[in-house]
Tab-separated table of C-alpha atoms and ligand atoms in Angstrom:
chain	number	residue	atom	x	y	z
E	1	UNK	CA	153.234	-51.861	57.400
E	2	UNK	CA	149.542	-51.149	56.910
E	3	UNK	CA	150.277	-47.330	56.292
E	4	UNK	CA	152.140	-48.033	53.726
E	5	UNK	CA	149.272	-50.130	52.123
E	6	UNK	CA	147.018	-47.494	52.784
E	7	UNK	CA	149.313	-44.853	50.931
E	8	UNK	CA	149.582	-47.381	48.586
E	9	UNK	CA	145.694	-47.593	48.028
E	10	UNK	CA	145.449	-43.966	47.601
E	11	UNK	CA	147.943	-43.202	45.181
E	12	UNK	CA	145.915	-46.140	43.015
E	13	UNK	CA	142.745	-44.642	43.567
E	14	UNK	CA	144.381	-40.784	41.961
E	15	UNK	CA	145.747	-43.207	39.159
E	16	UNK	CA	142.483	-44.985	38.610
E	17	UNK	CA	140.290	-41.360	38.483
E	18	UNK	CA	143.541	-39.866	36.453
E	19	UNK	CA	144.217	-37.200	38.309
E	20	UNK	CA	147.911	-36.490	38.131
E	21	UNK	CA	150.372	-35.942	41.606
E	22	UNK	CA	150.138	-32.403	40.196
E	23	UNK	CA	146.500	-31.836	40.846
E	24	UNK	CA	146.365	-32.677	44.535
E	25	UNK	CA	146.571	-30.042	46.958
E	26	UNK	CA	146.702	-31.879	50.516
E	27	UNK	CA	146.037	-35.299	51.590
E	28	UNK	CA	142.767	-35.440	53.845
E	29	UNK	CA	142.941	-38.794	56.158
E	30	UNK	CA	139.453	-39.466	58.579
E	31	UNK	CA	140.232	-41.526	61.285
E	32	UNK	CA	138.063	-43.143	64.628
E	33	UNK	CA	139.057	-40.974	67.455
E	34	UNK	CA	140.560	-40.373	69.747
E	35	UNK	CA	143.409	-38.482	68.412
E	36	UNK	CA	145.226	-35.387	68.687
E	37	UNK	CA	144.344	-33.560	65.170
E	38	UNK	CA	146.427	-30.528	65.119
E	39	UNK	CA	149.720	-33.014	66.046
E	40	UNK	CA	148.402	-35.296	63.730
E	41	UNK	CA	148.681	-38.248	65.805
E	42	UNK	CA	146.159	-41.162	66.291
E	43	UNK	CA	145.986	-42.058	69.961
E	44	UNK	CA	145.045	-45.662	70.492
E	45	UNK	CA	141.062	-46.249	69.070
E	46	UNK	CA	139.534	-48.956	70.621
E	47	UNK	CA	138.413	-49.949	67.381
E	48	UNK	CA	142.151	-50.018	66.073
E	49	UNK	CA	144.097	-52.398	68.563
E	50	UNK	CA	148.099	-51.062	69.124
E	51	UNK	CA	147.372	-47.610	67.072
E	52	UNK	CA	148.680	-45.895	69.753
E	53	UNK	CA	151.186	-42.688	69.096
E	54	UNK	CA	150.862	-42.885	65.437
E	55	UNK	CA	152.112	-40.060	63.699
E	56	UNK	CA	149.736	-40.281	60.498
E	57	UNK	CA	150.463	-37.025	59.569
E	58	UNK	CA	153.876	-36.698	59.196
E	59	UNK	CA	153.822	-39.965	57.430
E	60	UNK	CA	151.566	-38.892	55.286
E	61	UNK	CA	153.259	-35.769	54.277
E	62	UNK	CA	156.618	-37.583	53.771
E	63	UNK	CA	155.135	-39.972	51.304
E	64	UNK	CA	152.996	-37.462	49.334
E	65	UNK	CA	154.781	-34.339	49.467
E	66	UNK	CA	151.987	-32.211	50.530
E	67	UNK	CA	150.364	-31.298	53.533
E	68	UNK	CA	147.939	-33.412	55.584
E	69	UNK	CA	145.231	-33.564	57.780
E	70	UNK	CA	143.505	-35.360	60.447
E	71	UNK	CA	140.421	-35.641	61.149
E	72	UNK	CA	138.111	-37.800	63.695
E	73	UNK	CA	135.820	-39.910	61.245
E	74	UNK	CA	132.456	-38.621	62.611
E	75	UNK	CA	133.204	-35.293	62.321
E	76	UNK	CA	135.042	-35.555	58.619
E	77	UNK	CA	131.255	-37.249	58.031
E	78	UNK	CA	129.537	-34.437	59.553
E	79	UNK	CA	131.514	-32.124	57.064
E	80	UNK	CA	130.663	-34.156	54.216
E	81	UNK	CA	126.730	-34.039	55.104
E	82	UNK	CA	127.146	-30.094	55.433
E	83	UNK	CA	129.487	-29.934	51.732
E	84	UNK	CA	127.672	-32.692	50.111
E	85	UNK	CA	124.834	-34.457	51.456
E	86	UNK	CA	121.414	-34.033	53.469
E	87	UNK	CA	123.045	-30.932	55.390
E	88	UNK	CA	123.557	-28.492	52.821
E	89	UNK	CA	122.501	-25.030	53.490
E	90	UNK	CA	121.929	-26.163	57.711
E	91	UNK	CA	123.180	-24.005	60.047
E	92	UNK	CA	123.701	-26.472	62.617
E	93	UNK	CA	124.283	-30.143	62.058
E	94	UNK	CA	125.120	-33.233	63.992
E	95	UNK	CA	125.912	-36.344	62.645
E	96	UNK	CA	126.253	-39.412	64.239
E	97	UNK	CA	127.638	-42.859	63.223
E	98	UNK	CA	126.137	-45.852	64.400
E	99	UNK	CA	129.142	-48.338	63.341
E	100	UNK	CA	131.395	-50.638	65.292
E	101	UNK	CA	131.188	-47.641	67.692
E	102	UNK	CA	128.836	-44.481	68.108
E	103	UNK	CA	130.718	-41.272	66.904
E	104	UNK	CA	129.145	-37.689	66.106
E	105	UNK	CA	130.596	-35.023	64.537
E	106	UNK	CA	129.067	-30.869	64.991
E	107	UNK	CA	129.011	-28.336	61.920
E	108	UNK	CA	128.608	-25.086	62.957
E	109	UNK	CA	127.881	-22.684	60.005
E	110	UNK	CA	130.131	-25.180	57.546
E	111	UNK	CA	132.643	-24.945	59.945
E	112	UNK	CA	133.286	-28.368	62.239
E	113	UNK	CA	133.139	-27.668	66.350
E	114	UNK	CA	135.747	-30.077	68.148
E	115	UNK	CA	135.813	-28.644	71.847
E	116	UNK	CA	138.755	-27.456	73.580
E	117	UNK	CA	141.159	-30.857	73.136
E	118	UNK	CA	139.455	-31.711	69.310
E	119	UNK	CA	138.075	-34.594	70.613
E	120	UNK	CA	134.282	-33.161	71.731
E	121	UNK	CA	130.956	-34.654	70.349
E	122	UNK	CA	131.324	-38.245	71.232
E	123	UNK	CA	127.418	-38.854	71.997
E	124	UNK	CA	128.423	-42.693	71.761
E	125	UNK	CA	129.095	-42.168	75.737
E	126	UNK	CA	126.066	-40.516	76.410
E	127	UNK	CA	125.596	-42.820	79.473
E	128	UNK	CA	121.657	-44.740	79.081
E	129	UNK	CA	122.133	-46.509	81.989
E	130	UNK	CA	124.471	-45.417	85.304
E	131	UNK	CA	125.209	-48.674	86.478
E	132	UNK	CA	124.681	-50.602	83.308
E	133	UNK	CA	126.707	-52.311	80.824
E	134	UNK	CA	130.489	-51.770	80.728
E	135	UNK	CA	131.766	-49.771	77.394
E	136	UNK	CA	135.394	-49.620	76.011
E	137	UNK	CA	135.787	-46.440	77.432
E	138	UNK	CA	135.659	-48.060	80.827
E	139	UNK	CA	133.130	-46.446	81.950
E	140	UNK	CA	129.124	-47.986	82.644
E	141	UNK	CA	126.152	-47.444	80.575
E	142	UNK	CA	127.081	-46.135	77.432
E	143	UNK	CA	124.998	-45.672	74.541
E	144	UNK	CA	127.515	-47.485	72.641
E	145	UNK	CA	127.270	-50.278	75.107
E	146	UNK	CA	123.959	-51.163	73.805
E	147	UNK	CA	123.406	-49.866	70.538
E	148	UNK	CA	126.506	-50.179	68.399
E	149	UNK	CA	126.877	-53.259	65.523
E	150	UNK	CA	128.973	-55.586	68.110
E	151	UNK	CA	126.738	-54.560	70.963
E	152	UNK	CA	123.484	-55.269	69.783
E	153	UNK	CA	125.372	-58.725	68.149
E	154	UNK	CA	126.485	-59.394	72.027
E	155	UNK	CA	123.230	-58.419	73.284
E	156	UNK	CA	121.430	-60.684	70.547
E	157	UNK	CA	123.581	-63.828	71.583
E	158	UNK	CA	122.952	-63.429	75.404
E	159	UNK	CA	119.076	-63.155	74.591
E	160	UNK	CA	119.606	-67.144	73.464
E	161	UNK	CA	121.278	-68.007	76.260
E	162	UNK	CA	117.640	-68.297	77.902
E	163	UNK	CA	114.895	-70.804	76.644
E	164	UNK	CA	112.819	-68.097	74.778
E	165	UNK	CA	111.894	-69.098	71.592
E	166	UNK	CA	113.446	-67.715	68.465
E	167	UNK	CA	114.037	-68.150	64.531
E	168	UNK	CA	117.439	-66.601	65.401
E	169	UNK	CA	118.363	-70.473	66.826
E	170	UNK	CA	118.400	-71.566	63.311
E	171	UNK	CA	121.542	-69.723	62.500
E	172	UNK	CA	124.838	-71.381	62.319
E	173	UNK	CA	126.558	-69.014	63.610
E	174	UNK	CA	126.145	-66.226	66.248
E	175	UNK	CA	123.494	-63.682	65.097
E	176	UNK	CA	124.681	-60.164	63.633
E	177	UNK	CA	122.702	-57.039	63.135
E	178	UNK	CA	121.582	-57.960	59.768
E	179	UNK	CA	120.191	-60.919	61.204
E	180	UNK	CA	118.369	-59.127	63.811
E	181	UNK	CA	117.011	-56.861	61.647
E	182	UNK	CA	116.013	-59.710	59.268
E	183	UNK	CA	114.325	-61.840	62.199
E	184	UNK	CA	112.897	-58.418	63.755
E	185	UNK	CA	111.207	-57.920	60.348
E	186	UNK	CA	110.200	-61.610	59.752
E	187	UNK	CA	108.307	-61.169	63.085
E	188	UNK	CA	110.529	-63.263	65.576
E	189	UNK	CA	109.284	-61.714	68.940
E	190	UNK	CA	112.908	-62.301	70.591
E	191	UNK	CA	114.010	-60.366	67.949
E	192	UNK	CA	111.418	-57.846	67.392
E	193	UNK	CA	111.561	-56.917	71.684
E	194	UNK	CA	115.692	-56.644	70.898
E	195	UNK	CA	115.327	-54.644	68.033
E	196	UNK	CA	112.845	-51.814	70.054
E	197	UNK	CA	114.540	-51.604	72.725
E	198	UNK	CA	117.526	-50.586	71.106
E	199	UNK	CA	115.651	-47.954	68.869
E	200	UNK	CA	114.325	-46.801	72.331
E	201	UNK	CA	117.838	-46.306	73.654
E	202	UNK	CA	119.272	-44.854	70.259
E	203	UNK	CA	115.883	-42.635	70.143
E	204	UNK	CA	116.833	-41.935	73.751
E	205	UNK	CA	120.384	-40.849	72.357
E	206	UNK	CA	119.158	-38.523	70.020
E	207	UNK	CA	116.425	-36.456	72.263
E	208	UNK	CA	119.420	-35.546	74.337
E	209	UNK	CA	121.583	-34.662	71.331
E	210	UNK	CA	118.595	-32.677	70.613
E	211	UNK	CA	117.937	-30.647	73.936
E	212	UNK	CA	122.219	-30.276	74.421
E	213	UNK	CA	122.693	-28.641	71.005
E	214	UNK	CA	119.138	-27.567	69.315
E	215	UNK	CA	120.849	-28.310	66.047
E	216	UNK	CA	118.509	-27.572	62.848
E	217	UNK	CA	119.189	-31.351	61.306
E	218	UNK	CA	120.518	-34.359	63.109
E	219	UNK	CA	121.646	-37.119	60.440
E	220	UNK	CA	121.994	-40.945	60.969
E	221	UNK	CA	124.824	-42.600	58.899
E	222	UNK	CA	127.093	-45.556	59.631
E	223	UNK	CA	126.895	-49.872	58.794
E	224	UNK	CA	123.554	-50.281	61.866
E	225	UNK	CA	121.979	-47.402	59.709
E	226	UNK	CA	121.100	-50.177	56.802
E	227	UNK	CA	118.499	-51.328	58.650
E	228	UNK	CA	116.817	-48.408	56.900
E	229	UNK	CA	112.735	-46.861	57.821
E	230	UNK	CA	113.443	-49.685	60.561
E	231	UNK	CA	115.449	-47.286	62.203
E	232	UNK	CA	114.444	-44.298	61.207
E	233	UNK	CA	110.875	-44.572	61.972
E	234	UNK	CA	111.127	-45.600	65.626
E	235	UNK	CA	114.232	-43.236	66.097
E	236	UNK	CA	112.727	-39.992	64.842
E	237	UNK	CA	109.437	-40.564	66.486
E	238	UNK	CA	111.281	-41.436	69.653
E	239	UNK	CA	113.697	-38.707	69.527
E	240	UNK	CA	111.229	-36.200	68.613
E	241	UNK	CA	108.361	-37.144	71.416
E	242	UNK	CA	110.928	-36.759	74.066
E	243	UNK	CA	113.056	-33.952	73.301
E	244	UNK	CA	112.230	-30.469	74.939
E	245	UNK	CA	109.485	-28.893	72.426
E	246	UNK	CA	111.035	-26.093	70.764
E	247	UNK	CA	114.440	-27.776	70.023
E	248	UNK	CA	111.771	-30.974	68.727
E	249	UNK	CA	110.309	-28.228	66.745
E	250	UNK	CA	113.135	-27.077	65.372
E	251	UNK	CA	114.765	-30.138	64.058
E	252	UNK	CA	114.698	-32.800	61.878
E	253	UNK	CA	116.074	-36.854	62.157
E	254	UNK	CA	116.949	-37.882	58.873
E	255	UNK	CA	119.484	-40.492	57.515
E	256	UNK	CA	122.532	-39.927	55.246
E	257	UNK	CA	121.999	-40.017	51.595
E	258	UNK	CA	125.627	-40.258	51.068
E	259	UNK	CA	126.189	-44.087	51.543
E	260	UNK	CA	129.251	-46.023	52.415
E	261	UNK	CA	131.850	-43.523	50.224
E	262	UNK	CA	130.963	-40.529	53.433
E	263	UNK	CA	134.525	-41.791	54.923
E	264	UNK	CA	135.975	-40.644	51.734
E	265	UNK	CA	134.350	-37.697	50.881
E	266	UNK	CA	134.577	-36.902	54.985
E	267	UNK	CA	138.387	-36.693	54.528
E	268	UNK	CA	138.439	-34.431	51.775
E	269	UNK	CA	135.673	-32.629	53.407
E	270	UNK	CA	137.787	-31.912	56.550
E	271	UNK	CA	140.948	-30.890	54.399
E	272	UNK	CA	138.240	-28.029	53.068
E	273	UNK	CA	137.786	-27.084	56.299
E	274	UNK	CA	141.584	-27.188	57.162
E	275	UNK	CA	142.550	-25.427	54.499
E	276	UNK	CA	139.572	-23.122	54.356
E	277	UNK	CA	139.991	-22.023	58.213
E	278	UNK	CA	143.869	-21.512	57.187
E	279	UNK	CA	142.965	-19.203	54.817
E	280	UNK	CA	140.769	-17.543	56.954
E	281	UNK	CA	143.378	-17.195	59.683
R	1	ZN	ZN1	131.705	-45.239	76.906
């Protein structure tokens, strides 16, 4: 079974750095939400098809002998910016992942904020558009209806479906981000219009992040974030023009510096935190 596997891969990785059974202290495990964390269950992600009533945790603990924790991915990231990366030293940071999905994850003085069922911070359904496009929530309009890596994909094919012009025909297959980025920067119009709008809406996104939490640093992360100053630019500048002034004032839009090992270090981030607020208790 793929837990298993994924046991499997981490007890490789500890023999690969050689750091001996001994030397671990818990197992850290980041995870798309939602799930309940302090039951350590995983409760059916859209992103992870039949993952429904998993009970990670106790699996986890049985095969390593030490105790485990669960934490949504976004927020594990968010703990990694604070320990690690661009949010070091910031009082109050949001991250958000622009991925398959959209998640975020809140640090509050180094400690992560998950609302009342450990699930809050989901700006991905921070609804753009009341009656708009249907999301895998189930609900219309989401920000992650438009502006996740499969969305803007979907968008991007039914732009073709029209007779506009566009390098984008020349693929052989059905255009990804990458390629709308690519096309966007070559100067395809068709691409170019796609590519704004959905910095508008993402820029949109992040103004409201802004005015809801007046956090001191808001970091971008996640696979639609390697478009790079292409989304950063527009982003910031939109985020920052039309958020209330002294939050806009207050805060920063930067992107993660911590590249595509954040899942990793997010996990052992949120064990930290486990463990740290433990201690504290
Ligand atoms: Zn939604």
């Amino acid at each position: 079974m793929t837990l298993s596997r994924l046991f499997e891969l981490g007890r490789r990785a500890l023999a690969e750095a050689g750091v001996g059974p001994e030397q671990v202290s818990a197992v850290g495990i980041s995870c798309g939400g939602p799930l309940d964390r302090d039951l350590g269950i995983i409760c059916g992600p859209p992103g992870l098809p039949g993952w429904d009533e998993v009970f990670v945790v106790e699996a986890a603990q049985a095969r390593f002998g030490r105790p485990a924790y669960l934490e949504n991915d976004a927020t594990a990231a968010a703990l990694a910016e604070s320990n690690w990366g661009q949010g070091q030293n910031v009082a109050r940071l949001v991250y958000l992942t622009i991925s398959t999905g959209i998640g975020g994850g809140l640090v509050l003085d180094g400690h992560a904020y998950r609302g009342a069922a450990g699930n809050g911070g989901e700006p991905g359904h921070i609804v753009v558009d009341w009656q708009g496009r249907l999301c895998g929530c189930g609900q219309r309009g989401c920000a992650e209806a438009y502006v996740s890596g499969p969305a803007i994909a979907r968008r991007a094919a039914e732009s073709l479906q029209g007779d506009k012009e566009s390098s984008l025909r020349s693929l052989q297959h059905d255009p990804t981000v990458e390629d709308v980025v690519a096309h966007a920067a070559a100067g395809d119009p068709l691409a170019d219009a796609l590519w704004r709008e959905t910095m508008a809406i993402l820029g949109r996104v992040v103004s409201v992040v802004v005015n809801v939490w007046e956090p001191d640093l808001v970091v971008l992360g996640g696979g639609v974030t390697q478009a790079g100053s292409m989304l950063i630019e527009p982003v910031r500048e939109a985020a920052l023009r039309q958020a209330m002034r002294p939050a806009a004032r207050a805060v920063d839009v930067v992107l993660t510096s911590l590249g595509p090992q954040i899942g990793v270090l997010g996990a052992a981030a949120a064990t930290l935190d486990d463990v740290g607020g433990a201690a504290d208790g």
